[in-house]
PDB file of C-alpha atoms in Angstrom:
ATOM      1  CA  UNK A   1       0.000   0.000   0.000  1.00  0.00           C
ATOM      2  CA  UNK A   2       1.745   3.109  -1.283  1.00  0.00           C
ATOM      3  CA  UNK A   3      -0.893   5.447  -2.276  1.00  0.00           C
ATOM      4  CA  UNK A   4      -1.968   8.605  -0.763  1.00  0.00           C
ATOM      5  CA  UNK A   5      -4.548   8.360   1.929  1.00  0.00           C
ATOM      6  CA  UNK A   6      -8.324   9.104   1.530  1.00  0.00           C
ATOM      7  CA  UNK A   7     -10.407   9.905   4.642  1.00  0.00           C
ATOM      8  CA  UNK A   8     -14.226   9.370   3.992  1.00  0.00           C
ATOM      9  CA  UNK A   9     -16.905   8.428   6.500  1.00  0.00           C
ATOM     10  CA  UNK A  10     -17.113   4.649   6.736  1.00  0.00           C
ATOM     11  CA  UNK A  11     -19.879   2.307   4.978  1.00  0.00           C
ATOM     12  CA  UNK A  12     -21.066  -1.135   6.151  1.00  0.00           C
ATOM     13  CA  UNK A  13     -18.615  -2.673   3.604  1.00  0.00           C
ATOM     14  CA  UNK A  14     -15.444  -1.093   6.159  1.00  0.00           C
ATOM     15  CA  UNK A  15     -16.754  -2.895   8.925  1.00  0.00           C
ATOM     16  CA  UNK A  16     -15.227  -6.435   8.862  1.00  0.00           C
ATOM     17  CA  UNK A  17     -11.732  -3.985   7.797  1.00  0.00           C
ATOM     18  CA  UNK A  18     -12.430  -2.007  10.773  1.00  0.00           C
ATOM     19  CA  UNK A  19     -12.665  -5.077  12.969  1.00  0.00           C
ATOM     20  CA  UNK A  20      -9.454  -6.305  12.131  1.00  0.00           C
ATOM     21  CA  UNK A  21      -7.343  -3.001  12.274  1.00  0.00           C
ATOM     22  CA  UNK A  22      -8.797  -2.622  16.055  1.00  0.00           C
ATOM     23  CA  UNK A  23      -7.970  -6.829  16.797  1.00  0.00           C
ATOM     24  CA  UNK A  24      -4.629  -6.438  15.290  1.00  0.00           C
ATOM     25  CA  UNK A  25      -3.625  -3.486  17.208  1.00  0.00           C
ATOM     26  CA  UNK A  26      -3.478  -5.224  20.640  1.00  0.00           C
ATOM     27  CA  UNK A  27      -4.294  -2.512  22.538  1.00  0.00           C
ATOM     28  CA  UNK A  28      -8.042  -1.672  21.949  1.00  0.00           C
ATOM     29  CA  UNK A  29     -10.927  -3.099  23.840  1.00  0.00           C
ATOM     30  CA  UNK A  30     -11.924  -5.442  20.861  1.00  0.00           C
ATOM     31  CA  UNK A  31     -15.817  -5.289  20.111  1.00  0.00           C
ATOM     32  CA  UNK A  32     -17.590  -7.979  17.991  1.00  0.00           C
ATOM     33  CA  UNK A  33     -17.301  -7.983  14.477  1.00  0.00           C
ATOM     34  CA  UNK A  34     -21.325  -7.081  14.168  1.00  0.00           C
ATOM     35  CA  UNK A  35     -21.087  -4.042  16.704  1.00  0.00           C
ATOM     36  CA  UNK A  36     -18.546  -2.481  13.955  1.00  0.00           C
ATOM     37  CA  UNK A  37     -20.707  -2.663  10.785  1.00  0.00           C
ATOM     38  CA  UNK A  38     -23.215  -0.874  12.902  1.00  0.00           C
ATOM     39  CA  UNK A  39     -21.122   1.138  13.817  1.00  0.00           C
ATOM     40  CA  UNK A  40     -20.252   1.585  10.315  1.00  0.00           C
ATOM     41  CA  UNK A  41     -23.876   1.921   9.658  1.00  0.00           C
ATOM     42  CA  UNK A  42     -25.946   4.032  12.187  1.00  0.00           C
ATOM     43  CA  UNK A  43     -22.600   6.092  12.942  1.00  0.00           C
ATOM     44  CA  UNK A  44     -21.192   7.047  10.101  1.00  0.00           C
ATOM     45  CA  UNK A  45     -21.449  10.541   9.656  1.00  0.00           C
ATOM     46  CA  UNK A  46     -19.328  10.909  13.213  1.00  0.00           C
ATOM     47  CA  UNK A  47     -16.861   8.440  12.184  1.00  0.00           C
ATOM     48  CA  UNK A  48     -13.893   8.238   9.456  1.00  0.00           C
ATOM     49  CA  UNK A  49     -11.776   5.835   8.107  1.00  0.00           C
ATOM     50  CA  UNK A  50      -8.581   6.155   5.846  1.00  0.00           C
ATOM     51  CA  UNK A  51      -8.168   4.088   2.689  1.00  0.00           C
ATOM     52  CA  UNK A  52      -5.116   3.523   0.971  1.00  0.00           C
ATOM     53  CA  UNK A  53      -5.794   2.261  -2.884  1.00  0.00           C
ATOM     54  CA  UNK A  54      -9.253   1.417  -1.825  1.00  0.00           C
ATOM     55  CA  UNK A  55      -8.542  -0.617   1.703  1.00  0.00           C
ATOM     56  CA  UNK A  56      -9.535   0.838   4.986  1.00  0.00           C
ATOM     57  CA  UNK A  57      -6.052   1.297   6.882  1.00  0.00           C
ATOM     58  CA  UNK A  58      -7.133   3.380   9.927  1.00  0.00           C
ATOM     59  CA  UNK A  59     -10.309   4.873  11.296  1.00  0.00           C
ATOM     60  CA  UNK A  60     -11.819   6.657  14.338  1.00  0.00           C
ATOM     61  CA  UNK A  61     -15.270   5.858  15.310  1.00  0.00           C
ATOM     62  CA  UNK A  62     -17.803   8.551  17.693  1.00  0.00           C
ATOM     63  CA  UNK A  63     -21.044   9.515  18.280  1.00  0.00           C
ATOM     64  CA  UNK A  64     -22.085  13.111  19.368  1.00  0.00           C
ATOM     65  CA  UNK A  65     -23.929  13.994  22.385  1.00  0.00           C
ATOM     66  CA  UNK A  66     -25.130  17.383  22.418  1.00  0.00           C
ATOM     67  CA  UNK A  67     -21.724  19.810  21.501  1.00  0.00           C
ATOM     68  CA  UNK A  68     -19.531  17.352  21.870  1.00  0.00           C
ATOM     69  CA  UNK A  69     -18.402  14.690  19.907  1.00  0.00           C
ATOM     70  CA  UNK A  70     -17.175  11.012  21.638  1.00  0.00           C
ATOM     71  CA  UNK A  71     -14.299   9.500  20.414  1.00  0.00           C
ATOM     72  CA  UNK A  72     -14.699   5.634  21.107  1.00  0.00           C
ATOM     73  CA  UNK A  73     -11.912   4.154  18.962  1.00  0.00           C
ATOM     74  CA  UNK A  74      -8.931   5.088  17.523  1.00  0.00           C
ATOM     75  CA  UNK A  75      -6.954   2.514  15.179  1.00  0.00           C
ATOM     76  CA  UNK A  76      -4.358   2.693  12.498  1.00  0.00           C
ATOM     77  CA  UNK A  77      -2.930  -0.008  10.835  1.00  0.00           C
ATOM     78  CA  UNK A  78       0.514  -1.391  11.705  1.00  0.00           C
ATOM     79  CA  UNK A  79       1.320  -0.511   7.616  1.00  0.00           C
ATOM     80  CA  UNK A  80       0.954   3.087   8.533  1.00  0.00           C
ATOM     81  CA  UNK A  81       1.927   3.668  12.110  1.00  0.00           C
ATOM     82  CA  UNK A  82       4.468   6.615  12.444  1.00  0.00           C
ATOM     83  CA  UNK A  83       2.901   8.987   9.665  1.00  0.00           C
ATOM     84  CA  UNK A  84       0.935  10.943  11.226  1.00  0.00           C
ATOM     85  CA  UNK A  85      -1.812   9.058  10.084  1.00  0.00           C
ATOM     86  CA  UNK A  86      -4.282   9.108  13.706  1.00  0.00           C
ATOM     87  CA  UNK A  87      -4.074  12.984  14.145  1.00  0.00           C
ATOM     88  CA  UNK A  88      -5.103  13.191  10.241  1.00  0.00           C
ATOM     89  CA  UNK A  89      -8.626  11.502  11.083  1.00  0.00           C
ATOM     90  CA  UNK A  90      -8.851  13.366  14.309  1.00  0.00           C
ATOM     91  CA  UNK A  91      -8.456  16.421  12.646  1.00  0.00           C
ATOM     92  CA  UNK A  92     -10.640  15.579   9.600  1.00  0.00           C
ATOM     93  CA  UNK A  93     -13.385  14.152  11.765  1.00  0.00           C
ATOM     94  CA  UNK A  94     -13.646  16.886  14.130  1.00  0.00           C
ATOM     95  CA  UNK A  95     -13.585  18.838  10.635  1.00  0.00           C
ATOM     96  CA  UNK A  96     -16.770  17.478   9.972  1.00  0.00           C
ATOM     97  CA  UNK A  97     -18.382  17.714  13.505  1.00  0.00           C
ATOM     98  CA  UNK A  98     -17.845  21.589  13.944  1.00  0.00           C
ATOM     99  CA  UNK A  99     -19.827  21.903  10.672  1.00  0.00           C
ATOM    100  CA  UNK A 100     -22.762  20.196  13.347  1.00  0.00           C
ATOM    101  CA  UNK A 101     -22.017  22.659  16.120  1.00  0.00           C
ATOM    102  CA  UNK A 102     -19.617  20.172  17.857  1.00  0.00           C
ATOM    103  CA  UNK A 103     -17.050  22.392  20.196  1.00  0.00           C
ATOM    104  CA  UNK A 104     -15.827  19.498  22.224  1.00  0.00           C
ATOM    105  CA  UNK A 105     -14.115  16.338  22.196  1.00  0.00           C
ATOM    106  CA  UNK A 106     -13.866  13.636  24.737  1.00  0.00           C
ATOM    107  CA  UNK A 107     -12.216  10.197  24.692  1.00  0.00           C
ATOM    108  CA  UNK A 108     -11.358   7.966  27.046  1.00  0.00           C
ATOM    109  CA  UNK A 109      -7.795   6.460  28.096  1.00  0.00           C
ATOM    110  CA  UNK A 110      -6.306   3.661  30.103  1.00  0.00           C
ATOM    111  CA  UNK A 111      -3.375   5.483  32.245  1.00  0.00           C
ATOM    112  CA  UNK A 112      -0.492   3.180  30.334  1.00  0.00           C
ATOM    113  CA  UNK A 113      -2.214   4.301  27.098  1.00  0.00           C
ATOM    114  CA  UNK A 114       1.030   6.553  26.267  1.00  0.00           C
ATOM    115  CA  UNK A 115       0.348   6.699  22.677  1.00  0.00           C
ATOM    116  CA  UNK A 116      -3.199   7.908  23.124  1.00  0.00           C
ATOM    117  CA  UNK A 117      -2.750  10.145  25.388  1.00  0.00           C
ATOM    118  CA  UNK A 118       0.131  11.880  23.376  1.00  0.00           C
ATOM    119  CA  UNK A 119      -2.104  12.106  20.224  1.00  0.00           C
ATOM    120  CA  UNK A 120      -4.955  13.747  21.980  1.00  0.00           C
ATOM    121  CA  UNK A 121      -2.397  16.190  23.374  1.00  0.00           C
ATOM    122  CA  UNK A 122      -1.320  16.797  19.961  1.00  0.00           C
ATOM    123  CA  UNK A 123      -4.521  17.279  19.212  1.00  0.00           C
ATOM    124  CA  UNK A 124      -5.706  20.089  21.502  1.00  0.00           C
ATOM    125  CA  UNK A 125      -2.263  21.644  20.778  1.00  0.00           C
ATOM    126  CA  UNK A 126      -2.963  22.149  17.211  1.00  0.00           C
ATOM    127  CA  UNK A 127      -6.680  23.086  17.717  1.00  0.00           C
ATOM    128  CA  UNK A 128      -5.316  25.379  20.694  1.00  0.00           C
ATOM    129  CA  UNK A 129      -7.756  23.895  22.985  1.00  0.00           C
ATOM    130  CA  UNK A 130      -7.359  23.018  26.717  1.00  0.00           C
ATOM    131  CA  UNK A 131      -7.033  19.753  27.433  1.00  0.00           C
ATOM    132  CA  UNK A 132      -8.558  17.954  30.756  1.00  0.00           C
ATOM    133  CA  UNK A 133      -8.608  14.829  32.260  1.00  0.00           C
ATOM    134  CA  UNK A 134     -10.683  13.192  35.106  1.00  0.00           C
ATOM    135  CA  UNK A 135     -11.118  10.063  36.641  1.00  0.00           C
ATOM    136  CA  UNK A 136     -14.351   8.265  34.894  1.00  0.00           C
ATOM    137  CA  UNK A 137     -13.836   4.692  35.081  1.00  0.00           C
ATOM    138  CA  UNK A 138     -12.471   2.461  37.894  1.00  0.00           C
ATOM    139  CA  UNK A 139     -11.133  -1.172  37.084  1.00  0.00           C
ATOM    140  CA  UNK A 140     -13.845  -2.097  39.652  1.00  0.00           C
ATOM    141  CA  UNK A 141     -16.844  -0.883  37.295  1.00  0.00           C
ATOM    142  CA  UNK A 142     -15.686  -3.168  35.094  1.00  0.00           C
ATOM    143  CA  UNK A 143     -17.321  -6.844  35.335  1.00  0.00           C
ATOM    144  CA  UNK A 144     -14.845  -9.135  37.290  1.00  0.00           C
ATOM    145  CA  UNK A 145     -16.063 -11.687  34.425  1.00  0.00           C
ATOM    146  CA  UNK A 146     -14.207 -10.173  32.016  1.00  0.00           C
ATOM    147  CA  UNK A 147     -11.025 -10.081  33.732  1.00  0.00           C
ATOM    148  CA  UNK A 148      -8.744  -7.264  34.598  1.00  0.00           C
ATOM    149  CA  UNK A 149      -9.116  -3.880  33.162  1.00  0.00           C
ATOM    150  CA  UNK A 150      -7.972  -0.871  33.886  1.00  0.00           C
ATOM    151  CA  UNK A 151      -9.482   2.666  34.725  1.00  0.00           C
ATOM    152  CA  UNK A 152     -10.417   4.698  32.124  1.00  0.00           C
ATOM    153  CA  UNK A 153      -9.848   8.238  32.671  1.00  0.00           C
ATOM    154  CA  UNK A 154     -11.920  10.713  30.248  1.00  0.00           C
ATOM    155  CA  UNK A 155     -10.215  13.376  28.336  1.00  0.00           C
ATOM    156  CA  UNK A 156     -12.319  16.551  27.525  1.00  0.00           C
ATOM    157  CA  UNK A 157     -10.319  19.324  25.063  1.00  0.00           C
ATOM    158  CA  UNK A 158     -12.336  22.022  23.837  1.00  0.00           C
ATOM    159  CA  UNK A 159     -13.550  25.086  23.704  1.00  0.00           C
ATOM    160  CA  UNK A 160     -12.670  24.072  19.641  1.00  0.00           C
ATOM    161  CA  UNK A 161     -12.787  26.800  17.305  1.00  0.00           C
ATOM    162  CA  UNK A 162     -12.605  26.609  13.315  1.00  0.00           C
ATOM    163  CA  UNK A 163      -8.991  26.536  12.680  1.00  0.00           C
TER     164      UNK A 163
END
C-alpha cells in the first residue's frame, strides 16, 4: 500500500476492515465484528476511516452527544503507524463535527495508554484547545467476568474553534 490516503466516512462494507485493524492493534478493547458494521452503519457521519488504494487502513469511530463529539476508537494499521496518520482523522473528523455545532471532544484512556494520550495532546495543541482529564472509570466498574481492566480516565479538550 503506497498510495496517498483518503479519509471518507465509513460504509457497512469497512466494517469487517475495521474489525481487524482494532484486533490487530493489541491494545483496543476489541468489540464484535457485528457491533462495527453498525457502527459503520448508524454512525457514520461521526466516524472516518482512511483508505489507501481502496482498503480501509485506519479509522476513528464517535457519536455526538449534544456539543460534543465522543471519540470511542482510535486505530491505524501497523502498515501506517508513524505517519501521522491518527491525528489526520482526528483532525478531519472533528472537521466534519464543527460543521454540526460540535465544540468538544472527549475520549477515554487507560493510564499506560502513552500513545493515546500523546495524540490527543497533539490534538488540543494544534486546535489550541485546553485539554482535561478526570477520573471516569475504575477497574472495579468493570465486570470481574471479564477479567482485569484498567481505569479509564476521560479526556475533555475544547472550547474548539474553526482553525
Amino acid at each position: 500500500m503506497s498510495g496517498k490516503h483518503l479519509i471518507e466516512n465509513p460504509t457497512k462494507a469497512d466494517g469487517a476492515a475495521l474489525w481487524r485493524i482494532a484486533r490487530d492493534s493489541k491494545k483496543l478493547d476489541l468489540n464484535t465484528p457485528y457491533a462495527y458494521l453498525l457502527w459503520c452503519h448508524d454512525f457514520a457521519d461521526t466516524s472516518v476511516v482512511a483508505k489507501v488504494d481502496g482498503e480501509p487502513v485506519g479509522f476513528v469511530i464517535g457519536y455526538r452527544k449534544q456539543d460534543t463529539g465522543f471519540v470511542w476508537q482510535v486505530a491505524v494499521d501497523a502498515s501506517q503507524r508513524g505517519k501521522g496518520l491518527a491525528g489526520a482523522l482526528l483532525d478531519d473528523l472533528f472537521s466534519r463535527l464543527a460543521a454540526q455545532g460540535v465544540r468538544y471532544l472527549e475520549t477515554t484512556i487507560t493510564p499506560d495508554n502513552e500513545a493515546s494520550i500523546r495524540l490527543f495532546a497533539s490534538f488540543a495543541k494544534r486546535w489550541d484547545a485546553t485539554l482535561e482529564r478526570q477520573d471516569l472509570f475504575s477497574a472495579t466498574d468493570f465486570p470481574a467476568e471479564e477479567g482485569t481492566h484498567e481505569q479509564e480516565d476521560l479526556y475533555r479538550i475544547g472550547p474548539l474553534g474553526n482553525n
